[in-house]
PDB file of C-alpha atoms in Angstrom:
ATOM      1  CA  UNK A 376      -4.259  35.860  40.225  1.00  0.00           C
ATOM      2  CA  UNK A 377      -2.746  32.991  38.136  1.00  0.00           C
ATOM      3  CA  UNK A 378      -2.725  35.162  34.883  1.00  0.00           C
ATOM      4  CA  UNK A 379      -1.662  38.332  36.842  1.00  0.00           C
ATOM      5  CA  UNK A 380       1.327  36.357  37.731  1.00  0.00           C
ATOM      6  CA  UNK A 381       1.856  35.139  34.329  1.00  0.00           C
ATOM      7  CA  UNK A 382       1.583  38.662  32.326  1.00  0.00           C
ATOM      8  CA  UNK A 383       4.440  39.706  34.756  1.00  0.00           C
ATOM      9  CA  UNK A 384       6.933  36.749  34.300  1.00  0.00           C
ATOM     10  CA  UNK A 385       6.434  36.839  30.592  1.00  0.00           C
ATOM     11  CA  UNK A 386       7.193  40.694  30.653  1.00  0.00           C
ATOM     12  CA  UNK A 387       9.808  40.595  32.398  1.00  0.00           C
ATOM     13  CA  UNK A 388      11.188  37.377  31.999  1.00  0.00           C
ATOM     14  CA  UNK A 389      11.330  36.574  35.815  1.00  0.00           C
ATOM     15  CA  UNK A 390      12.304  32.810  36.658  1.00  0.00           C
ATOM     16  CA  UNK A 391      10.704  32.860  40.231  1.00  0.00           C
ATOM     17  CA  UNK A 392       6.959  34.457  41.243  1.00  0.00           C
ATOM     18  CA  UNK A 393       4.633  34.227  43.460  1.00  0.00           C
ATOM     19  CA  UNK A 394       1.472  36.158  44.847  1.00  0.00           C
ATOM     20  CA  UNK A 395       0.141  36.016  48.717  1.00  0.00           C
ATOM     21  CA  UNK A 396      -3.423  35.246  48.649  1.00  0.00           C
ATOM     22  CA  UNK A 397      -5.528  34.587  45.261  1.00  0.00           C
ATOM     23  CA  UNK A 398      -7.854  36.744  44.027  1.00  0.00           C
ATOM     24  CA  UNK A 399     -11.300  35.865  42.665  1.00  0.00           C
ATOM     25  CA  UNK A 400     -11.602  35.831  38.998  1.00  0.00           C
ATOM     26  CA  UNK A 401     -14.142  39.072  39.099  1.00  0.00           C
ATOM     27  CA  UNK A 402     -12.592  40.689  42.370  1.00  0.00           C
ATOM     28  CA  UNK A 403     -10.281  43.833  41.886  1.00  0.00           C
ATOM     29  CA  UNK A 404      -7.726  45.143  44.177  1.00  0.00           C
ATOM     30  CA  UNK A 405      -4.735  44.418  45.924  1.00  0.00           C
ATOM     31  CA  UNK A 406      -2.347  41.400  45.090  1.00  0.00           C
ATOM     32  CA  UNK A 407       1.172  41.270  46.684  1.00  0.00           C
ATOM     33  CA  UNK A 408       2.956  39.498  43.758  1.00  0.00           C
ATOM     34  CA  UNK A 409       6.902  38.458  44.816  1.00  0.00           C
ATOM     35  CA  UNK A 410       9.727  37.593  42.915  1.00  0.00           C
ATOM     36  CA  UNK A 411      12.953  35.760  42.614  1.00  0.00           C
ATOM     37  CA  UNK A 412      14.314  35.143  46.628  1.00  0.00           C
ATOM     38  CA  UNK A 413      11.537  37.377  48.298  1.00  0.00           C
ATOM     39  CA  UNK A 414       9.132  34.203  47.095  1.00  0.00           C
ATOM     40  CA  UNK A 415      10.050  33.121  50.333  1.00  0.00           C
ATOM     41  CA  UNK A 416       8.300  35.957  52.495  1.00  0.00           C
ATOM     42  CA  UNK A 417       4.926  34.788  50.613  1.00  0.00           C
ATOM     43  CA  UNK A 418       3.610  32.770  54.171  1.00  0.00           C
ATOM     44  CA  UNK A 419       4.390  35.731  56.373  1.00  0.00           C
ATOM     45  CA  UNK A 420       2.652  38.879  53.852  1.00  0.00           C
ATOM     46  CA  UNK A 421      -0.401  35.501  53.584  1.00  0.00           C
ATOM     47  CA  UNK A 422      -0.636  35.321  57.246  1.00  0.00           C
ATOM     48  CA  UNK A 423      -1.496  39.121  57.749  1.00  0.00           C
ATOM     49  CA  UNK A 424      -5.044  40.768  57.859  1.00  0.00           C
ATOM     50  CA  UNK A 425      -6.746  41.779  54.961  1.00  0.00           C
ATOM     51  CA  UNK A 426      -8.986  44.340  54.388  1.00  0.00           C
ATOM     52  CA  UNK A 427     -12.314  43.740  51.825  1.00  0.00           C
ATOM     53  CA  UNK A 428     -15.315  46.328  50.650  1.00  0.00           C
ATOM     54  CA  UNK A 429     -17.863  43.853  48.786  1.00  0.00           C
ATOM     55  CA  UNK A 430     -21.686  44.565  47.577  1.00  0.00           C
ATOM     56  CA  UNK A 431     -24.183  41.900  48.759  1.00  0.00           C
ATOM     57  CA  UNK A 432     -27.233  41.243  46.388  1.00  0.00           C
ATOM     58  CA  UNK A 433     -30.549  40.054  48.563  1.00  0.00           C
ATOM     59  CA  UNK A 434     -32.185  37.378  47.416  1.00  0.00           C
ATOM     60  CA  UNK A 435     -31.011  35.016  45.253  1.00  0.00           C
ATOM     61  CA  UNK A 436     -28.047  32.049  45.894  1.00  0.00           C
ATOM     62  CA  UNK A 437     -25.813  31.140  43.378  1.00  0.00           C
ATOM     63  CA  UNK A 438     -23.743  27.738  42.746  1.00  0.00           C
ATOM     64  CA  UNK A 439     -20.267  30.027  43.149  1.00  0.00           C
ATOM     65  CA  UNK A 440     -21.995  32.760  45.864  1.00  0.00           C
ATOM     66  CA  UNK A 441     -20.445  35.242  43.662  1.00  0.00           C
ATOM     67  CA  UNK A 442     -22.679  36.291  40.075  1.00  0.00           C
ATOM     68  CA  UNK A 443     -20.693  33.758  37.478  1.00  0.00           C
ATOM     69  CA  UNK A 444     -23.176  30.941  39.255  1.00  0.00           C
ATOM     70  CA  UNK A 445     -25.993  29.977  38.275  1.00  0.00           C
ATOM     71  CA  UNK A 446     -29.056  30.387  40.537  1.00  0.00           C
ATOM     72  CA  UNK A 447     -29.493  28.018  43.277  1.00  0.00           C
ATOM     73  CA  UNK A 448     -32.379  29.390  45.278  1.00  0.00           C
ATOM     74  CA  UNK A 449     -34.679  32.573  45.752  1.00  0.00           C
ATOM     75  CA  UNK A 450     -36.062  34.413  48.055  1.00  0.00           C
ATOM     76  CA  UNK A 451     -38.189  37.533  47.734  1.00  0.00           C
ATOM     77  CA  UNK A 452     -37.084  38.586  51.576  1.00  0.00           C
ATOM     78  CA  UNK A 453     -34.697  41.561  51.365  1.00  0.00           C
ATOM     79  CA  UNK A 454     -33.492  42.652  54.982  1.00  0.00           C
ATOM     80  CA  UNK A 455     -33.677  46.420  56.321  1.00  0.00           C
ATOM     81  CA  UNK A 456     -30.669  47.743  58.033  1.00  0.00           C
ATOM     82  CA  UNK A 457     -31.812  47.289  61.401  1.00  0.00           C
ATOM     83  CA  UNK A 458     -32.446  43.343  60.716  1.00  0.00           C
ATOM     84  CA  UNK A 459     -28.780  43.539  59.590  1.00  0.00           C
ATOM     85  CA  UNK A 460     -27.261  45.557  61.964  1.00  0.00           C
ATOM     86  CA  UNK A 461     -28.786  42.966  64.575  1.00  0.00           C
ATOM     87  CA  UNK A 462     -26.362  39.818  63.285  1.00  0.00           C
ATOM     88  CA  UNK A 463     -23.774  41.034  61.749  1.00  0.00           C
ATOM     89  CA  UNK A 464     -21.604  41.114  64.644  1.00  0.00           C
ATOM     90  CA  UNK A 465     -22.408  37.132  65.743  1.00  0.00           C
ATOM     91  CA  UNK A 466     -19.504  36.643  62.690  1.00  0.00           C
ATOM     92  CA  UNK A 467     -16.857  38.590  64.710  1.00  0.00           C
ATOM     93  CA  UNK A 468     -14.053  36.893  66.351  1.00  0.00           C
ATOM     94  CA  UNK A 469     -13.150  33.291  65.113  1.00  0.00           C
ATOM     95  CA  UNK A 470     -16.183  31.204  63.156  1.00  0.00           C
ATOM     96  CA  UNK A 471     -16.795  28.011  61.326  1.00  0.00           C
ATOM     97  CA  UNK A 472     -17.178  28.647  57.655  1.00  0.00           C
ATOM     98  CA  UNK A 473     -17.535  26.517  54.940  1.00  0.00           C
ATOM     99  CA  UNK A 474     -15.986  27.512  51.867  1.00  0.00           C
ATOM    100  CA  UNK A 475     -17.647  28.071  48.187  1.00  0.00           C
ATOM    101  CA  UNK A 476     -17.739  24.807  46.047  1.00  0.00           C
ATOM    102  CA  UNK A 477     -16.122  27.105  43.373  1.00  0.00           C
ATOM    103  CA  UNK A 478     -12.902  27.396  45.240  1.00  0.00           C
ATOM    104  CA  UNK A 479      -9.202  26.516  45.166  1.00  0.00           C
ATOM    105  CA  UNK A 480      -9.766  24.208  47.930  1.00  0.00           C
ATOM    106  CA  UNK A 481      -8.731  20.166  47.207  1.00  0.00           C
ATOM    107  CA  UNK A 482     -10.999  17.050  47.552  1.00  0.00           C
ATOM    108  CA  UNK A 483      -9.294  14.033  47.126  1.00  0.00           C
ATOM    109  CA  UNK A 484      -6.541  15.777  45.219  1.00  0.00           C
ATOM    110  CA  UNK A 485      -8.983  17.414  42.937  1.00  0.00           C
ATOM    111  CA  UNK A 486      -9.834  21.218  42.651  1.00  0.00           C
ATOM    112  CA  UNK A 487     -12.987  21.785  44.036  1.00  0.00           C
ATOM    113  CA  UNK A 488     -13.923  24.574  41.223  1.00  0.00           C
ATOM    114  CA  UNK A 489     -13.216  21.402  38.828  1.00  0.00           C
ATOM    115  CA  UNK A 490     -15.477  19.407  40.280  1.00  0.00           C
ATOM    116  CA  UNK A 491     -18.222  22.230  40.234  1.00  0.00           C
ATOM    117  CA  UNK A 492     -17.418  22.628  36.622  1.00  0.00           C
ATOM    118  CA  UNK A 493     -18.334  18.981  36.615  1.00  0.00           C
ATOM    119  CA  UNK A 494     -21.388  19.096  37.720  1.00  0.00           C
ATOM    120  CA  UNK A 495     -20.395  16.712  40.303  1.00  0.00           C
ATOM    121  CA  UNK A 496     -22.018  16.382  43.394  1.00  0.00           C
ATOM    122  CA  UNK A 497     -19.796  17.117  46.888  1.00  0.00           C
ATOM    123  CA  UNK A 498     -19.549  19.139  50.153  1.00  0.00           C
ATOM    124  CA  UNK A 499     -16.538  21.067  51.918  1.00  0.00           C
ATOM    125  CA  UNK A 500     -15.740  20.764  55.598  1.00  0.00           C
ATOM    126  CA  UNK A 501     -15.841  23.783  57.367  1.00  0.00           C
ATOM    127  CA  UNK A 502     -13.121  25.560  58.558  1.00  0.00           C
ATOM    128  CA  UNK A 503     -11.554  27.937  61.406  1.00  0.00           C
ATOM    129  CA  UNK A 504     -11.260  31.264  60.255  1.00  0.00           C
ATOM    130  CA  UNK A 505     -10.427  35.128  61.903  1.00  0.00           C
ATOM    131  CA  UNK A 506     -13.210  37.906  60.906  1.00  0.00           C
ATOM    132  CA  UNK A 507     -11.342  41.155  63.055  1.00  0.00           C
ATOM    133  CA  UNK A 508     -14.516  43.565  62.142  1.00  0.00           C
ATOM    134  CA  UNK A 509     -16.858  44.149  59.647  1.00  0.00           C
ATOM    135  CA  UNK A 510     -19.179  47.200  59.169  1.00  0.00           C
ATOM    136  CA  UNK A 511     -22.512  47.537  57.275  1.00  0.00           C
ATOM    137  CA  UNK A 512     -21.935  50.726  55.036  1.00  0.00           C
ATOM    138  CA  UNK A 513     -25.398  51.421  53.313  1.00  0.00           C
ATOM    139  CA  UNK A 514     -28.306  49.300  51.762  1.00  0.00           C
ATOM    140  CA  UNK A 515     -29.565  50.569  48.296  1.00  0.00           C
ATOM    141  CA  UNK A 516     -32.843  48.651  46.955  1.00  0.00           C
ATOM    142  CA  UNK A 517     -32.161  44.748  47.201  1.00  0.00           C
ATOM    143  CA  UNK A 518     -28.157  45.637  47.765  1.00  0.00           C
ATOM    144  CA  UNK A 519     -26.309  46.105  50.833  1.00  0.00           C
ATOM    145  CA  UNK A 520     -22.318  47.267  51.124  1.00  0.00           C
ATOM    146  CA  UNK A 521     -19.844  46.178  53.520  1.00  0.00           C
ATOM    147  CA  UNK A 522     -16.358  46.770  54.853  1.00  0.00           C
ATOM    148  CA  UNK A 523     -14.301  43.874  56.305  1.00  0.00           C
ATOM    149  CA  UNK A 524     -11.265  42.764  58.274  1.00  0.00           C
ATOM    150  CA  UNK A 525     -10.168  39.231  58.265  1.00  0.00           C
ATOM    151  CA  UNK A 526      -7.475  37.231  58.608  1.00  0.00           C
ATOM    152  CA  UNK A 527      -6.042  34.135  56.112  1.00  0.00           C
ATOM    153  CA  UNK A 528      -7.862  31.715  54.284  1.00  0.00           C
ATOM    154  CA  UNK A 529     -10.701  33.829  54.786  1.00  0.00           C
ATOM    155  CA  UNK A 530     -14.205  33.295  51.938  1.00  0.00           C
ATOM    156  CA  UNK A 531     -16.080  36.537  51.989  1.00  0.00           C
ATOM    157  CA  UNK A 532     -18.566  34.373  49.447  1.00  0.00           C
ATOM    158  CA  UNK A 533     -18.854  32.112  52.606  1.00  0.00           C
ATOM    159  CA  UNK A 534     -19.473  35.565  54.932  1.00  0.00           C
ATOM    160  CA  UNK A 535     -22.058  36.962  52.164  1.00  0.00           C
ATOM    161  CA  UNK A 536     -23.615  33.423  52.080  1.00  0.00           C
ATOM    162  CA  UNK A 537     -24.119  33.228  55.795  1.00  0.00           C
ATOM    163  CA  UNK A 538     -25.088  36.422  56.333  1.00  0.00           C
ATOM    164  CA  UNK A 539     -28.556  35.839  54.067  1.00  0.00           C
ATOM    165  CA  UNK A 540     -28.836  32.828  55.395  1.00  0.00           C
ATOM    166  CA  UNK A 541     -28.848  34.395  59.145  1.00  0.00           C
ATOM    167  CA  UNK A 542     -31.572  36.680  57.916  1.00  0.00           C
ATOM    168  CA  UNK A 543     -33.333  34.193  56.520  1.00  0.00           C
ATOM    169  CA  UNK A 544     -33.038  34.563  52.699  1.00  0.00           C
ATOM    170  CA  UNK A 545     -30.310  34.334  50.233  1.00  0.00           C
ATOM    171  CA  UNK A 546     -27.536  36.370  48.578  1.00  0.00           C
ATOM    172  CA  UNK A 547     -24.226  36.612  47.091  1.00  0.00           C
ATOM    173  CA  UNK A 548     -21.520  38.496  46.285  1.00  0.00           C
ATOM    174  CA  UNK A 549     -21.404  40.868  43.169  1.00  0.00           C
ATOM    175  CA  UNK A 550     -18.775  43.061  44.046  1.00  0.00           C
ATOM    176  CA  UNK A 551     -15.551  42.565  46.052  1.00  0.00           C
ATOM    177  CA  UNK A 552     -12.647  44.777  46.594  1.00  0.00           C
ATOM    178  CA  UNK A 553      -9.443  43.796  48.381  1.00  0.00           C
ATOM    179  CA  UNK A 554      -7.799  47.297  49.690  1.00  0.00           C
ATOM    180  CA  UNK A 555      -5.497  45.948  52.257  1.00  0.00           C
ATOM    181  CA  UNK A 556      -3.093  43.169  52.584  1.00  0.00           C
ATOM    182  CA  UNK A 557      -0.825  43.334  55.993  1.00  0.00           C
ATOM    183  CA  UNK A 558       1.073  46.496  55.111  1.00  0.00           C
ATOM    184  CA  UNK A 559       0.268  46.790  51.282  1.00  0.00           C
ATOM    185  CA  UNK A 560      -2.475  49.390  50.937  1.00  0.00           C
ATOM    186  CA  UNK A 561      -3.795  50.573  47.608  1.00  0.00           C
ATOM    187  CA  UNK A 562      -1.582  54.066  48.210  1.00  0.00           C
ATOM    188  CA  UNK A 563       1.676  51.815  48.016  1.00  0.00           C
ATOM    189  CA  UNK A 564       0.407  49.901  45.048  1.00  0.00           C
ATOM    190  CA  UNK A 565       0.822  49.887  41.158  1.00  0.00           C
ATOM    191  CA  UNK A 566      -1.951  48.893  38.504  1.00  0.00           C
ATOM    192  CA  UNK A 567      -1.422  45.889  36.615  1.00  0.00           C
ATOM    193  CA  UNK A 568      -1.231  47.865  33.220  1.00  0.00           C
ATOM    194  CA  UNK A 569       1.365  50.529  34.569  1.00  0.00           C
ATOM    195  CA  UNK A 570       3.336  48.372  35.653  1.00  0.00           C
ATOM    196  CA  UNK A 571       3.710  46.262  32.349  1.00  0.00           C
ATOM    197  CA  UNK A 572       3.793  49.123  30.628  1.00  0.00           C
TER     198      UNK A 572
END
């Protein structure tokens, strides 16, 4: 999101930008980016529900839930869509979730990705967070995809994460796709390399 943000104000030469909810490094999709004096609307478009398709791999935990980790734990347990289907909705409504160590979030002042990269050991405290609904599209050999609505400062890492460990196994993310933020939808979007173009 960072660099998204920078291509654009070097472009353009823009004194003032800002983007409403970071993406992950390997996640595609939508980013509201603002500029100049609409940097100011960035905590109302943040506050609105997003929308999230993301592929869940079976079996295997990482140290960033997503596949840049490194492999944390294994399990040779991959669940069938009725086992799924069962629990999935127990994460509706508002939940507890603790976020990924390789997050934005500070400890102590520090970056928690930083102190991952570290090799440090730490934990997160878990937060309050909004899942709206979330739908179990298909399962394909150890995969399984699913459709989201949340609300802010939501990790679907932390979702993915829980979900395994509900079924008792592990998994992660390996593909995540943001196609709605409040009233941005990917029909009233540009791509990145259009738009500098």
């Amino acid at each position: 999101s960072f660099s998204t943000i920078y291509k654009i104000k070097k472009k353009f030469n823009i004194k003032k930008i800002g983007h409403a909810g970071t993406l992950d490094p390997n996640a595609e999709g939508i980013l509201p980016i603002a500029i100049n004096k609409t940097t100011k609307l960035i905590p109302f478009v943040s506050a609105k529900s997003k929308k999230y398709n993301f592929k869940l791999k079976w079996g295997e935990q990482t140290s960033t839930d997503d596949s840049e980790g490194e492999i944390l734990n294994a399990s040779n347990k991959i669940p069938n869509e009725d086992e799924i289907n069962k629990i999935i909705n127990l994460f509706l409504g508002y939940i507890d979730q603790v976020p990924p160590k390789a997050s934005a979030i500070k400890v102590n002042g520090k970056r928690a990705y930083a102190i991952l990269r570290e090799k440090k050991n730490f934990s997160l405290k878990s937060k309050k967070v909004f899942l709206k609904s979330i739908t179990h599209l298909n399962s394909y050999n150890n995969t399984s995809n699913f459709s989201i609505e949340c609300g802010k400062g939501f990790y679907v890492r932390s979702l993915a994460r829980d979900i395994a460990h509900k079924l008792m196994t592990y998994g992660h993310v390996i593909e995540l796709k943001r196609t709605k933020v409040g009233n941005f939808t990917e029909k009233s979007t540009i791509l990145l390399d259009d738009l500098l173009k």
